[in-house]
Structure formats: structure tokens, C-alpha cells
Short mmCIF file of C-alpha atoms in Angstrom, two decimals:
data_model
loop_
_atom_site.label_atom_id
_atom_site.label_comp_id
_atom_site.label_asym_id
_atom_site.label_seq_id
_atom_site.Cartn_x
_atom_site.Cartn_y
_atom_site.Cartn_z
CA UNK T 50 -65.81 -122.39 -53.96
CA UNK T 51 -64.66 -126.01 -55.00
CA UNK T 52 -65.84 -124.94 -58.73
CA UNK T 53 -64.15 -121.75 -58.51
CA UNK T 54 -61.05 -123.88 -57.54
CA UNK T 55 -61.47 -126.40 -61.03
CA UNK T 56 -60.00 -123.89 -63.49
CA UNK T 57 -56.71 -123.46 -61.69
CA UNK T 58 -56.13 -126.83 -60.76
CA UNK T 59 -56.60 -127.80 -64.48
CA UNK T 60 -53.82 -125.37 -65.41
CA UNK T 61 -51.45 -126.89 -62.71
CA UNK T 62 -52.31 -130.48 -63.84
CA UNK T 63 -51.85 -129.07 -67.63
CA UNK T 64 -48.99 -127.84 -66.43
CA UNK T 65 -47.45 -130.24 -64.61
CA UNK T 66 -48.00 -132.56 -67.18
CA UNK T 67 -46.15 -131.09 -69.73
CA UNK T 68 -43.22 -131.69 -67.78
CA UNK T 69 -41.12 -134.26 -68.92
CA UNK T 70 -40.03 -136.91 -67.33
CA UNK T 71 -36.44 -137.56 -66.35
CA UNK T 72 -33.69 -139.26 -67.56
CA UNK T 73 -33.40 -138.32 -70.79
CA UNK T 74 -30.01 -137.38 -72.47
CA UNK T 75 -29.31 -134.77 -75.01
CA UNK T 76 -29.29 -136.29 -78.03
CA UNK T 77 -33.02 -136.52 -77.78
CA UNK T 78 -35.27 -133.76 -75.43
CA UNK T 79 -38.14 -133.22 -75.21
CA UNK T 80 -39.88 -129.74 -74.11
CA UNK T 81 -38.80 -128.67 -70.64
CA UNK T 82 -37.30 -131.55 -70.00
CA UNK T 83 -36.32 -131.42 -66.13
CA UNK T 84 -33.09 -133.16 -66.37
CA UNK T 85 -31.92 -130.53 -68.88
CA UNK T 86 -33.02 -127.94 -66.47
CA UNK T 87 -31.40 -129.30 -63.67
CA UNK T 88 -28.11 -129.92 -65.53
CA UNK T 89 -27.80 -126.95 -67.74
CA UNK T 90 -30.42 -124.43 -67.44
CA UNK T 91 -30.81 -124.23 -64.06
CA UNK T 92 -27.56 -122.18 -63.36
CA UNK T 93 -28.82 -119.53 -65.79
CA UNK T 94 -31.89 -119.24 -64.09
CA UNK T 95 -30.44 -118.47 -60.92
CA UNK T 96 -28.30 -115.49 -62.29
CA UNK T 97 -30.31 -114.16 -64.60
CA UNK T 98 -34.10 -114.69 -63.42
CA UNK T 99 -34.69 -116.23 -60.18
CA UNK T 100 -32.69 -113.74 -57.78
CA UNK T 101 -35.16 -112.84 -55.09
CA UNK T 102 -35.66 -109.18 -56.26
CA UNK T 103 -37.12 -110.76 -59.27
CA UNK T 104 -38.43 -113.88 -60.03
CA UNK T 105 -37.80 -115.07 -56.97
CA UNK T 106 -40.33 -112.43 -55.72
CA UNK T 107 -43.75 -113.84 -54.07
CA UNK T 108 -46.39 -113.13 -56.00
CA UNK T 109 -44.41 -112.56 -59.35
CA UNK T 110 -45.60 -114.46 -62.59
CA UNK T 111 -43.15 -116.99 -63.52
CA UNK T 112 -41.90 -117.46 -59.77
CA UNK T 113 -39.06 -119.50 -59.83
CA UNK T 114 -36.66 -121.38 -56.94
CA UNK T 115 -33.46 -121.21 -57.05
CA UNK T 116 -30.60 -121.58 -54.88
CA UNK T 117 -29.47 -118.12 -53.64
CA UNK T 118 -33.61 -117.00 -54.47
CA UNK T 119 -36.58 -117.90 -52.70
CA UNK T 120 -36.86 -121.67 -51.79
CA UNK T 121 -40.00 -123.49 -51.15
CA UNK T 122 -39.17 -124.10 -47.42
CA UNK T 123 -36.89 -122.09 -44.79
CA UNK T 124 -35.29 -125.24 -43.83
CA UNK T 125 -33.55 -125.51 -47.50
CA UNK T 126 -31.34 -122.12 -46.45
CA UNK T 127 -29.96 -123.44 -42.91
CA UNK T 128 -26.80 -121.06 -43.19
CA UNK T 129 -26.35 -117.92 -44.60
CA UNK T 130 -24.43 -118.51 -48.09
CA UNK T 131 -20.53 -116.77 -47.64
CA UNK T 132 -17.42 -117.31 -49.43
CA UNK T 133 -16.96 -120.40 -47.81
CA UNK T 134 -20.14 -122.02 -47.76
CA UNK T 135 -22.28 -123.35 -50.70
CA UNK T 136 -26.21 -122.93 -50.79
CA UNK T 137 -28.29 -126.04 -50.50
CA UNK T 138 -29.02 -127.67 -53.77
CA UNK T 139 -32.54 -127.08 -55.65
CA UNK T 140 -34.87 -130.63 -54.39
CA UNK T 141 -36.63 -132.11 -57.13
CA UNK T 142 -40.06 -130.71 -55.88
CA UNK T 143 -38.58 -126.90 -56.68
CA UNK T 144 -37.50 -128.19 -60.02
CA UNK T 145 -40.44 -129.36 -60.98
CA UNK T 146 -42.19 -126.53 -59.91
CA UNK T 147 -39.90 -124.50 -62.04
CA UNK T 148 -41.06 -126.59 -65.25
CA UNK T 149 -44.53 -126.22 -64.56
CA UNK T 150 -44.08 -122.27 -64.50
CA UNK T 151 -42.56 -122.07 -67.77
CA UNK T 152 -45.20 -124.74 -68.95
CA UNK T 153 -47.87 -122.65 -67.55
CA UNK T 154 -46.68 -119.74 -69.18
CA UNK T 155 -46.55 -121.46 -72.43
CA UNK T 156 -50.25 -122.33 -72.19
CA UNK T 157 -52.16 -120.66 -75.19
CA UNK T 158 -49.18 -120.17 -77.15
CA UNK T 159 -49.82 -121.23 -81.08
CA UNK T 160 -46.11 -121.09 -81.86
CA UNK T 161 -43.11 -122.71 -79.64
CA UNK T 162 -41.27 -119.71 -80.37
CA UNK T 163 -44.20 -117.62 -79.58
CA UNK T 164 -44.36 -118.20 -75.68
CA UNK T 165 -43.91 -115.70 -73.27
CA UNK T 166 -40.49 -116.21 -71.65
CA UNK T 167 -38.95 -116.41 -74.87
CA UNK T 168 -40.85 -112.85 -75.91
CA UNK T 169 -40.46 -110.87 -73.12
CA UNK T 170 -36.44 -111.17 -72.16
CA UNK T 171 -36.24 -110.47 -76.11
CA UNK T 172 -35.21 -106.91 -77.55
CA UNK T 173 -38.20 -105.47 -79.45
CA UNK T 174 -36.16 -105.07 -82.56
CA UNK T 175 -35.91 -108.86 -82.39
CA UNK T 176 -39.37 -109.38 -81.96
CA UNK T 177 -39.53 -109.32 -78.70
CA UNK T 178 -42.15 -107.35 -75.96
CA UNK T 179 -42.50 -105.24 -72.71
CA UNK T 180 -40.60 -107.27 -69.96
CA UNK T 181 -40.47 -105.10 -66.43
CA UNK T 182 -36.76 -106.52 -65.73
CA UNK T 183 -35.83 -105.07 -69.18
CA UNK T 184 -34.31 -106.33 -72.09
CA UNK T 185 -32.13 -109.38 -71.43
CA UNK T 186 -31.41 -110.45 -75.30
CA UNK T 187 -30.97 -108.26 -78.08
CA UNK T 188 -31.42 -111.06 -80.94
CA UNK T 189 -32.14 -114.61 -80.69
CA UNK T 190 -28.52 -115.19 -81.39
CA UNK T 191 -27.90 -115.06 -77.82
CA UNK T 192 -26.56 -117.49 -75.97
CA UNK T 193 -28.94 -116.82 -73.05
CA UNK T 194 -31.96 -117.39 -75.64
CA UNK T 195 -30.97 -119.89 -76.85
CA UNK T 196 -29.89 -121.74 -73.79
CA UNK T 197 -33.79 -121.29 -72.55
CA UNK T 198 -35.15 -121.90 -76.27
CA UNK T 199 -33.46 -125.17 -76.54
CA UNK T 200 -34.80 -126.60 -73.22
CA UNK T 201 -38.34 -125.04 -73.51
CA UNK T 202 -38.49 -125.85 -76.86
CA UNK T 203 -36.72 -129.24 -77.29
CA UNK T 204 -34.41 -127.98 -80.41
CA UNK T 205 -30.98 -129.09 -79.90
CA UNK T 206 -29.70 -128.09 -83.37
CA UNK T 207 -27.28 -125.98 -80.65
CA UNK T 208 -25.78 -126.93 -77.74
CA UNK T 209 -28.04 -126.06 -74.99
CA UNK T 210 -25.22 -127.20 -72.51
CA UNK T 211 -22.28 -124.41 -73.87
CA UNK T 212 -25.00 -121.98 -75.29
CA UNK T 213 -26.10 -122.05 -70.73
CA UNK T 214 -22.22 -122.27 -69.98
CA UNK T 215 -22.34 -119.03 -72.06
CA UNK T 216 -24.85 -116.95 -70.77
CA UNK T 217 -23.79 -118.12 -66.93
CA UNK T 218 -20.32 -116.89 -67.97
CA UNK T 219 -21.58 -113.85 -69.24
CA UNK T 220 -23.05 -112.46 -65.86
CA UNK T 221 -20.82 -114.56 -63.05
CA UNK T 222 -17.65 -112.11 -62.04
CA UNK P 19 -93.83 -81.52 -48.22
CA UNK P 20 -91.63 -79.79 -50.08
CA UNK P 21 -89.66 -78.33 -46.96
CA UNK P 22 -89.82 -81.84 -45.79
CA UNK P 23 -88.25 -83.52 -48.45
CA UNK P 24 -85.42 -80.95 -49.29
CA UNK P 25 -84.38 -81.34 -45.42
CA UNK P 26 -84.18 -84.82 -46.10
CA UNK P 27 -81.92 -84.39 -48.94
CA UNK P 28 -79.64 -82.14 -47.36
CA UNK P 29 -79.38 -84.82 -44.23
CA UNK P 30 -78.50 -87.08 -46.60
CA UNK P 31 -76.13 -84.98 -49.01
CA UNK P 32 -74.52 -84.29 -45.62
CA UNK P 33 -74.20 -87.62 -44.71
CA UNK P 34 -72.87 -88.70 -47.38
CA UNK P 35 -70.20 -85.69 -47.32
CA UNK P 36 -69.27 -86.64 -44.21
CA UNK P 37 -68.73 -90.69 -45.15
CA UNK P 38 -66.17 -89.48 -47.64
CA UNK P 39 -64.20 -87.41 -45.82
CA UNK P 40 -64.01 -89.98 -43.01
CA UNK P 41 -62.78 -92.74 -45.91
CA UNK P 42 -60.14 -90.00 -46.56
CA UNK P 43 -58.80 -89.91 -43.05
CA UNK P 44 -57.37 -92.89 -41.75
CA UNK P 45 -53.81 -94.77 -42.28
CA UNK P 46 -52.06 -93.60 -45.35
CA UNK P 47 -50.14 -96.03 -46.78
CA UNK P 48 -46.85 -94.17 -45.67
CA UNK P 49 -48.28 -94.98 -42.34
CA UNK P 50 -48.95 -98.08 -42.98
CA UNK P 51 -45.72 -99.34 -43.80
CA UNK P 52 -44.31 -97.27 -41.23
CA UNK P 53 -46.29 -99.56 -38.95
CA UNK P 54 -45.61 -102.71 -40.80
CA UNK P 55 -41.48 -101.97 -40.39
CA UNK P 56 -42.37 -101.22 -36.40
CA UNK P 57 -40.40 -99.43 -33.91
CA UNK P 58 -36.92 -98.49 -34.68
CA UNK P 59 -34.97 -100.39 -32.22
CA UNK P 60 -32.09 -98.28 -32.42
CA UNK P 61 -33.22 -95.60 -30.64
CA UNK P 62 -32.35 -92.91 -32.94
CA UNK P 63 -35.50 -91.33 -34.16
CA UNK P 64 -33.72 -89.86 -37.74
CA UNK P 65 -30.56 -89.21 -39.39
CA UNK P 66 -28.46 -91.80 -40.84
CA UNK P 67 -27.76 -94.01 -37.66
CA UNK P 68 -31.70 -95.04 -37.50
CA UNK P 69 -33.64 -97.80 -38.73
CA UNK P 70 -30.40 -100.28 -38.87
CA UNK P 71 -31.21 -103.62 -40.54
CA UNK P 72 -34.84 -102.06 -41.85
CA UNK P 73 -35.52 -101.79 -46.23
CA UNK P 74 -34.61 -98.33 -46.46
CA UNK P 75 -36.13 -97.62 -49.77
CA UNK P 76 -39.20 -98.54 -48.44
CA UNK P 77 -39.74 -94.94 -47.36
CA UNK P 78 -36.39 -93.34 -49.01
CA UNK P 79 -37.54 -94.45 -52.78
CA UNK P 80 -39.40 -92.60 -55.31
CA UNK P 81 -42.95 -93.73 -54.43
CA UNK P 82 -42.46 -91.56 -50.86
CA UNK P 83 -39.02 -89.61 -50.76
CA UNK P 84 -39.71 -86.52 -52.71
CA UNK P 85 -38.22 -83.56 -50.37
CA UNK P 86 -34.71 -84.90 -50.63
CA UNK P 87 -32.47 -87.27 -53.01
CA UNK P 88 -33.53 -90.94 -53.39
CA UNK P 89 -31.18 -93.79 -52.28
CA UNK P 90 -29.66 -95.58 -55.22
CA UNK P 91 -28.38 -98.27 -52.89
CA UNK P 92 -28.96 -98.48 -49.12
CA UNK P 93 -28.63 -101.38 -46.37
CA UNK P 94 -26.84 -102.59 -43.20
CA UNK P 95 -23.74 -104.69 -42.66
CA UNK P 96 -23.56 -106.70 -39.76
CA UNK P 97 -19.99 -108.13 -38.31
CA UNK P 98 -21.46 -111.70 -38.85
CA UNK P 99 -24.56 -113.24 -39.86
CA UNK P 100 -25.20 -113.72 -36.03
CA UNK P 101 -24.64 -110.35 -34.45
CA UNK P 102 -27.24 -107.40 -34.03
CA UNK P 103 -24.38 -105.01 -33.66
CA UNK P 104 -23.88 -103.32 -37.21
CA UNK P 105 -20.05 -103.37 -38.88
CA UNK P 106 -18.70 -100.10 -38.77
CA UNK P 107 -16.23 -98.73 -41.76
CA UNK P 108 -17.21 -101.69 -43.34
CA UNK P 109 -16.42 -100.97 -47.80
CA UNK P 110 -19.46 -101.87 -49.91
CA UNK P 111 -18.17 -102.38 -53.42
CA UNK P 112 -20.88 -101.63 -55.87
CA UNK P 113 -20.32 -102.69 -59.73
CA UNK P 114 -22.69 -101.93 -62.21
CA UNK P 115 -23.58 -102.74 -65.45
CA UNK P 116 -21.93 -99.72 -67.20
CA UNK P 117 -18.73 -101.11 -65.36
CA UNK P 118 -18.91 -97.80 -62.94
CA UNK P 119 -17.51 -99.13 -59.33
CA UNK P 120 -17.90 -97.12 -56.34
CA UNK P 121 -17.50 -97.71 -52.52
CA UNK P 122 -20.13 -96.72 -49.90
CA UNK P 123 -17.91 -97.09 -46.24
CA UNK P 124 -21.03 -98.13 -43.64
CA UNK P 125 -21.25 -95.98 -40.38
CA UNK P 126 -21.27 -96.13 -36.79
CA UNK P 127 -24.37 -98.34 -36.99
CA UNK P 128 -23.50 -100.71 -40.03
CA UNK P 129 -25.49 -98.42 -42.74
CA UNK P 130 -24.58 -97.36 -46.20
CA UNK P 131 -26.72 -95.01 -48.42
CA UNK P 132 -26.17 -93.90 -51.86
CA UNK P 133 -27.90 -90.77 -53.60
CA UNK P 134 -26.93 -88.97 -57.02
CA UNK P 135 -26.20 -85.50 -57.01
CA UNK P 136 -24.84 -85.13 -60.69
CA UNK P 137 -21.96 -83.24 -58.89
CA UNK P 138 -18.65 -85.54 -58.48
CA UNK P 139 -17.97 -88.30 -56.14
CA UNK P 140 -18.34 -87.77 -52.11
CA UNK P 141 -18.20 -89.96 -49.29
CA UNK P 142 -18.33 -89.45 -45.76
CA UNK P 143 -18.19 -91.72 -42.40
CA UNK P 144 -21.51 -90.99 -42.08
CA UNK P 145 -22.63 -93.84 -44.10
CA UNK P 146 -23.26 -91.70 -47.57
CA UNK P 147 -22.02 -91.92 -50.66
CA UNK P 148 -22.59 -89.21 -53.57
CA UNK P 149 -22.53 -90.29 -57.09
CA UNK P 150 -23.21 -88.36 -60.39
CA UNK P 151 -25.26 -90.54 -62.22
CA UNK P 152 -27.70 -93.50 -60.80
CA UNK P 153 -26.52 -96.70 -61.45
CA UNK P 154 -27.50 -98.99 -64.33
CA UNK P 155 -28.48 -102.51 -63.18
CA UNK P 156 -27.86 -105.05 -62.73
CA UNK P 157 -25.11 -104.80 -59.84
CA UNK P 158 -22.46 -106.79 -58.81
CA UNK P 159 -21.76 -106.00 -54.73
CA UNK P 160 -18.99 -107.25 -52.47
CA UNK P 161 -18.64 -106.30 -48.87
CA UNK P 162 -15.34 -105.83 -47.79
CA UNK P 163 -13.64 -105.33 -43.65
CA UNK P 164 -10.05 -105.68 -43.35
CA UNK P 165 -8.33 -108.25 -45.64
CA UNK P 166 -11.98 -110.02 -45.64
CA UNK P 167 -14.14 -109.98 -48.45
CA UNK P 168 -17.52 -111.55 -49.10
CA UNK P 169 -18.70 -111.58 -53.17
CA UNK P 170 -22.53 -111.28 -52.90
CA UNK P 171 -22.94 -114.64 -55.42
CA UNK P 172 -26.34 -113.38 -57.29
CA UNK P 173 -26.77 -110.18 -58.76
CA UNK P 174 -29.20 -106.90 -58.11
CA UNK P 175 -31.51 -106.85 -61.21
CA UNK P 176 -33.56 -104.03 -59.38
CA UNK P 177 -34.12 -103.96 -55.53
CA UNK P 178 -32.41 -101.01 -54.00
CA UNK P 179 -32.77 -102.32 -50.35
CA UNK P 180 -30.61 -104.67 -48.75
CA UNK P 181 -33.25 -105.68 -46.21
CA UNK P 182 -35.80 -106.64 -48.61
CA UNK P 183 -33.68 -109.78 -49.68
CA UNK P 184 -31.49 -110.11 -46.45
CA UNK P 185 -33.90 -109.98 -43.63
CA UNK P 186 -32.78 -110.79 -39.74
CA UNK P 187 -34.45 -114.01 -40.20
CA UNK P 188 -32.96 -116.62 -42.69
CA UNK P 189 -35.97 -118.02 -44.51
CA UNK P 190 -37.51 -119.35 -48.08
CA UNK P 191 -37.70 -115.51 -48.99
CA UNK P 192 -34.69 -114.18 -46.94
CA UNK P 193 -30.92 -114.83 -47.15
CA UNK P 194 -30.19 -113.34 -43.97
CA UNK P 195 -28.55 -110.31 -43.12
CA UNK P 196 -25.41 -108.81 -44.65
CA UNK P 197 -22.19 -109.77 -42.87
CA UNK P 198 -18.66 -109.35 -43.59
CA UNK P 199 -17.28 -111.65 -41.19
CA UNK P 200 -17.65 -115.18 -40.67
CA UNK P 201 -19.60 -116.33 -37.82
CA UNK P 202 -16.73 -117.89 -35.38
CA UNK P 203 -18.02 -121.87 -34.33
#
């Protein structure tokens, strides 16, 4: 049993160290930095991924936490969200659990580029494959793919802050 | 011998018969999540007053619903986050991502269904709504009593059951249940 237990908790150590550390600024990322995803990516996430019929979902790969999706504990949703009341914000324990699930998806990827969550949200004719919530990019001149490569990748040759702004925009009313 | 033996086999082959057939009879999963979504506590045994509050897609989707239409869209609004009593005439404003927007008006009980028909529009105060064409997701969905309006914040990338997200109990899976109103202090 314990053995049987040494192969995952490798992954979530592998994982959880890839995370970088925080406070960092954006002249200078690194991979998954959690301070970018917290300031920036975060927000993106919440529309376009983490919604509880989705990644938010127990049991789905790549589960994420975000505000209005699941949340680690029942006590972080205390009211139900309305027009006049704001969800509790993300703790840093749910951040960091996001990072590790995009750093655990990354695992076995030979090529940045090449990891899943860039691939799947990707239109095939871009290069991209089979993702069950359907296509989400149709080149990798979106600003929603390029919000997430910048962060997971580290690239800031664009602005990972407006190309998030962007793809928020995009799907808020 | 011989007799011996081919009576054994056919106690056997007849055993064995019989151990499949029993696998085959048991709970089916239809009646399994029956049982897992327990007794309807509105006391209406069909028809679309019953189940209030329950994921009706559950057993009104493709995997189970093949007699009759499947619901697009289907849920409960409640008068406030706090009350068991279902919002009647309540307008659900569904958006979706070929910009079609229609309105589902809930029913005695608080419930709203959707189905396609590929005829034209039709609603009804039973809680219905007819539409053409399915709807292309994601969604956008506001719930609307009176001047009041409440802008569901996230969108619907797929999940066709209000319940399934917005369950009676708030909780790390669960934003509660649908409500037009705001709960009064």
C-alpha cells in the first residue's frame, strides 16, 4: 500500500515544486509563476475553465478552484454569490493547487509549447487536439492562449496582463 | 460414468445459466440514480410540477430520455436562496453562444424546462419552453422577477441541470440554489 502510494506522491512533490515562488514581477517570470496566476490569469481561469460543470468538476483532470467553481472547503462559499455580493477570494492553498495541476499536466512534455493545456483548448488546424469542452482557440494568436502560454511558459515577449484582460473581456457580458 | 458425468455438466451449465441471469437482474442504473436523487418531496409523482430543486437531466438527458424530447436547459428558481418554496413566473434569460436569447417563465413550483422541436418558438406557464434548434454553448443565464434581476456571473460550458451546480446545500461543489430575490436580513 505505502509503495503503491510513492509514485503519486512523487508527481505531487514534482509538481509542487515546479511552482514558483512568489513575488516576482513581470519583467522577469518564471513558469507558472503563482503571483502571475493570481494577478492575471486567474480571472481567465474562472470564466473559461474552472466553472463547476467543468474543471471545477470532482474527479476531472486538471481540477481547478476558483471562485464561483468548486473550492477546497464549504466554509470558503458562506453566502450564495448575487448581484450584490462578491464570492470569497481564492486562499493561497487553492492557488497553489492550481499551479501544481497545470505543472502536473506538463509532466512528460519535451516541448513548453507541447504540454497539454496549451494542446487541447487549441483548434486542430492550429495544431491543437481532442479537448471534451471543445475548441477554445482557433490559432495561437489568441489572446486566451496566449494569456495561459505566457504564465505556463514564462515568455513575456506579450503582455500576459492585457493578452488575460482580453480573453476575460471576451466571455464576461 | 458417462451418464454420471454429463449430469454433472448439465448441473453445472445450469448453474452457471442461472448466475448470469441473476447478475442481469438487479438495480439498473436508471434505478440507481433514481434512488440516489430519493423521494420527490413534492408530492407530485410526474408532470412538470415534480422533482423541484432535483438535476433534471439526470433522467431527462440523452443517456435515459429516449421516448420524448430531451431538456436543453432545465432547473428550479427559488424566491431566495433561503426558501424551499419555488418562484413562480419567474423569466430565465438564456443567451447562447450563437447570440440566440430565449426566455423559459418557471411554473407553479419554480421549474423551467427547455426541449427543441425544430418547429417555432412556444412557451407555456407550465414551465416549458420550445425552441427550434438546441443551443450552442456556452450560455450566458440571468434570472429575472419583477424589476429584479440576478446575472448568473460564470458561464454554462456544458451542464444542462441547474441542480447539479446549485444544490440546496451551499458547499465546495455547490453554489446553492437558484434565487431571484435577495434573502431579506
Amino acid at each position: 500500500m505505502t509503495q503503491g502510494l510513492r509514485p503519486a506522491g512523487c508527481v505531487l512533490l514534482i509538481a509542487l515544486g515546479a511552482c514558483a515562488p512568489a513575488g516576482q514581477s513581470l519583467d522577469k517570470i518564471t513558469p507558472r509563476d503563482v503571483v502571475v496566476l493570481q494577478t492575471h490569469v486567474q480571472t481567465y481561469l474562472d470564466f473559461a475553465c474552472g466553472s463547476l460543470d467543468c474543471h471545477g468538476a470532482d474527479g476531472r483532470p486538471l481540477r481547478l478552484y476558483s471562485e464561483l467553481g468548486r473550492r477546497a472547503d464549504a466554509s470558503l462559499r458562506p453566502v450564495p454569490v448575487s448581484n450584490h455580493s462578491d464570492p470569497v477570494a481564492l486562499t493561497q492553498a487553492e492557488l497553489d493547487a492550481n499551479c501544481a495541476a497545470f505543472a502536473a499536466l506538463a509532466l512528460g512534455s519535451t516541448q513548453p509549447d507541447q504540454q497539454l493545456a496549451l494542446l487541447k483548448p487549441l483548434a486542430a488546424s492550429a495544431g491543437g487536439i481532442n479537448h471534451v469542452g471543445g475548441v477554445h482557440w482557433q490559432s495561437k494568436s489568441d489572446p486566451g492562449y496566449l494569456c495561459l502560454r505566457g504564465w505556463l511558459v514564462g515568455d513575456i515577449t506579450q503582455d500576459v496582463g492585457a493578452m488575460c484582460a482580453a480573453a476575460t473581456a471576451a466571455l464576461q457580458r | 460414468m458417462d451418464t454420471v458425468i454429463g449430469s454433472l455438466r448439465r448441473v453445472v451449465c445450469a448453474s452457471l445459466l442461472c448466475a448470469c441471469l441473476g447478475a442481469c437482474i438487479g438495480v439498473s442504473p436508471e434505478q440507481r440514480l433514481a434512488k440516489d436523487l430519493g423521494p420527490d418531496t413534492g408530492g407530485h409523482q410526474t408532470g412538470p410540477l415534480h422533482r423541484a430543486g432535483f438535476p433534471c437531466t439526470d433522467c431527462h438527458g440523452p443517456l435515459w430520455w429516449q421516448d420524448h424530447p430531451t431538456f436543453e436547459l432545465a432547473g428550479t428558481v427559488y424566491q431566495s436562496p433561503t426558501d424551499d418554496a419555488g418562484q413562480r413566473g419567474a423569466h430565465v434569460i438564456i443567451q447562447d453562444a450563437n447570440g440566440q436569447t430565449v426566455t423559459a417563465v418557471t411554473n407553479s413550483v419554480g421549474n423551467f424546462f427547455v426541449v427543441t422541436s425544430g418547429g417555432n418558438f412556444r412557451g407555456s406557464s407550465e414551465g416549458s419552453l420550445v425552441v427550434p434548434a438546441g443551443f450552442k454553448f456556452p450560455l450566458r443565464v440571468s434570472v429575472k422577477t419583477g424589476s429584479v434581476e440576478q446575472k448568473m456571473r460564470s458561464l454554462i460550458w456544458r451542464e444542462t441541470s441547474c441542480a447539479n451546480c446549485h444544490a440546496k446545500k451551499l458547499g465546495a461543489g455547490s453554489n446553492g440554489r437558484v434565487f431571484a430575490m435577495e434573502s431579506t436580513p
